[in-house]
């Protein structure tokens, strides 16, 4: 089973977040034991904002430790549909990348490892989530 790793988990580890480092690192190791650990261009891009050089990012997210998958076209469409529903319902807090990550997992059948499950649960209920609530 492949696990798509949300950006917040990768950032926790990279910046050694005092609150979340232990949980994020433990869950990432457990995910790697179950199968592939996957990132996509959206996750890579969100993670990259903290760095000046691509080589720095690649050193922190090395292949094959982090499998890279492109965003499937059906996931791009599904993300747009879900984001449209969110906006029609008055939503203004979430950004489109969250929907792209959720749709990617839904289309590919991946689990998502995240600390922020709210939007994934609401708009991609079929996606299995690894969160602090489900895996303390």
Short mmCIF file of C-alpha atoms in Angstrom, two decimals:
data_model
loop_
_atom_site.label_atom_id
_atom_site.label_comp_id
_atom_site.label_asym_id
_atom_site.label_seq_id
_atom_site.Cartn_x
_atom_site.Cartn_y
_atom_site.Cartn_z
CA UNK A 1 0.00 0.00 0.00
CA UNK A 2 1.41 3.39 -1.00
CA UNK A 3 1.21 6.42 1.27
CA UNK A 4 1.06 9.97 -0.08
CA UNK A 5 2.84 12.19 2.45
CA UNK A 6 1.28 15.58 3.07
CA UNK A 7 3.64 18.54 3.10
CA UNK A 8 3.08 19.30 6.78
CA UNK A 9 4.63 15.96 7.80
CA UNK A 10 7.72 16.55 5.67
CA UNK A 11 8.12 20.06 7.07
CA UNK A 12 7.82 18.74 10.65
CA UNK A 13 10.81 16.51 10.00
CA UNK A 14 12.88 19.01 8.01
CA UNK A 15 12.54 21.83 10.57
CA UNK A 16 12.56 19.44 13.55
CA UNK A 17 9.26 20.81 14.85
CA UNK A 18 9.33 20.39 18.63
CA UNK A 19 5.65 19.45 18.81
CA UNK A 20 5.27 17.19 15.77
CA UNK A 21 8.72 15.77 14.93
CA UNK A 22 8.26 12.56 16.94
CA UNK A 23 4.83 11.74 15.58
CA UNK A 24 5.66 12.63 11.97
CA UNK A 25 8.93 10.69 11.94
CA UNK A 26 7.37 7.60 13.56
CA UNK A 27 4.48 7.57 11.10
CA UNK A 28 6.72 8.13 8.09
CA UNK A 29 8.91 5.18 9.10
CA UNK A 30 5.80 3.02 9.61
CA UNK A 31 4.46 4.05 6.19
CA UNK A 32 7.76 3.09 4.54
CA UNK A 33 7.52 -0.37 6.12
CA UNK A 34 4.02 -0.82 4.62
CA UNK A 35 4.94 0.24 1.10
CA UNK A 36 5.98 3.13 -1.10
CA UNK A 37 6.17 6.63 0.33
CA UNK A 38 4.95 8.98 -2.40
CA UNK A 39 5.14 12.70 -3.12
CA UNK A 40 3.79 14.60 -6.10
CA UNK A 41 4.75 17.94 -7.73
CA UNK A 42 2.30 19.84 -5.50
CA UNK A 43 3.84 18.47 -2.31
CA UNK A 44 7.35 19.03 -3.68
CA UNK A 45 6.45 22.62 -4.55
CA UNK A 46 4.91 23.40 -1.16
CA UNK A 47 7.94 21.91 0.60
CA UNK A 48 10.38 23.80 -1.64
CA UNK A 49 9.37 27.31 -0.53
CA UNK A 50 11.82 27.08 2.39
CA UNK A 51 14.88 26.49 0.19
CA UNK A 52 16.89 28.39 -2.42
CA UNK A 53 18.23 25.46 -4.42
CA UNK A 54 16.57 22.39 -5.86
CA UNK A 55 19.56 20.30 -4.75
CA UNK A 56 18.73 21.10 -1.12
CA UNK A 57 15.18 19.83 -1.58
CA UNK A 58 16.33 16.72 -3.43
CA UNK A 59 18.79 15.96 -0.62
CA UNK A 60 15.95 16.15 1.92
CA UNK A 61 13.51 14.18 -0.26
CA UNK A 62 15.78 11.64 -1.95
CA UNK A 63 14.63 9.10 -4.46
CA UNK A 64 13.84 6.22 -4.06
CA UNK A 65 13.02 6.93 -0.40
CA UNK A 66 10.32 9.27 -1.69
CA UNK A 67 8.72 7.95 -4.86
CA UNK A 68 7.69 10.71 -7.20
CA UNK A 69 4.37 10.48 -9.00
CA UNK A 70 2.91 12.97 -11.39
CA UNK A 71 -0.57 14.19 -10.72
CA UNK A 72 -2.99 12.07 -12.77
CA UNK A 73 -5.26 14.06 -15.10
CA UNK A 74 -8.40 12.53 -13.54
CA UNK A 75 -7.12 13.74 -10.16
CA UNK A 76 -6.74 17.28 -11.50
CA UNK A 77 -10.37 17.18 -12.63
CA UNK A 78 -11.58 15.66 -9.34
CA UNK A 79 -9.68 18.32 -7.39
CA UNK A 80 -11.35 21.07 -9.42
CA UNK A 81 -14.81 19.59 -8.83
CA UNK A 82 -14.21 19.22 -5.08
CA UNK A 83 -12.73 22.72 -4.82
CA UNK A 84 -15.74 24.12 -6.69
CA UNK A 85 -18.12 22.46 -4.21
CA UNK A 86 -16.08 23.81 -1.33
CA UNK A 87 -16.21 27.37 -2.71
CA UNK A 88 -19.95 27.11 -3.49
CA UNK A 89 -20.51 26.10 0.13
CA UNK A 90 -18.81 29.32 1.21
CA UNK A 91 -15.35 27.90 1.85
CA UNK A 92 -12.49 30.36 1.69
CA UNK A 93 -9.78 28.95 3.99
CA UNK A 94 -8.40 25.98 2.05
CA UNK A 95 -6.30 26.33 -1.05
CA UNK A 96 -6.37 24.31 -4.24
CA UNK A 97 -3.17 22.30 -3.47
CA UNK A 98 -4.98 20.49 -0.63
CA UNK A 99 -7.59 19.35 -3.12
CA UNK A 100 -4.94 18.23 -5.64
CA UNK A 101 -3.27 16.10 -2.97
CA UNK A 102 -6.58 14.59 -1.84
CA UNK A 103 -7.72 13.84 -5.38
CA UNK A 104 -4.37 12.25 -6.25
CA UNK A 105 -4.74 9.87 -3.30
CA UNK A 106 -8.36 9.12 -4.19
CA UNK A 107 -7.64 8.35 -7.85
CA UNK A 108 -4.55 6.21 -7.13
CA UNK A 109 -5.94 4.50 -4.02
CA UNK A 110 -3.19 5.88 -1.78
CA UNK A 111 -3.40 6.51 1.94
CA UNK A 112 -2.57 10.06 3.07
CA UNK A 113 -0.25 10.72 6.00
CA UNK A 114 -1.24 14.13 7.37
CA UNK A 115 -1.71 16.21 10.49
CA UNK A 116 -4.52 18.18 8.84
CA UNK A 117 -7.29 15.74 7.86
CA UNK A 118 -10.32 18.08 7.85
CA UNK A 119 -10.52 18.81 4.11
CA UNK A 120 -9.52 15.30 3.09
CA UNK A 121 -12.27 13.79 5.24
CA UNK A 122 -14.88 16.21 3.94
CA UNK A 123 -14.09 16.06 0.22
CA UNK A 124 -12.35 12.70 -0.24
CA UNK A 125 -14.09 10.40 2.27
CA UNK A 126 -12.93 7.24 0.49
CA UNK A 127 -9.26 8.03 1.19
CA UNK A 128 -7.72 6.28 4.17
CA UNK A 129 -5.96 8.76 6.46
CA UNK A 130 -3.12 8.39 8.91
CA UNK A 131 -3.55 11.24 11.40
CA UNK A 132 -2.72 11.99 15.02
CA UNK A 133 -6.31 10.98 15.86
CA UNK A 134 -6.17 7.62 14.08
CA UNK A 135 -2.54 6.78 14.89
CA UNK A 136 -1.56 8.52 18.15
#
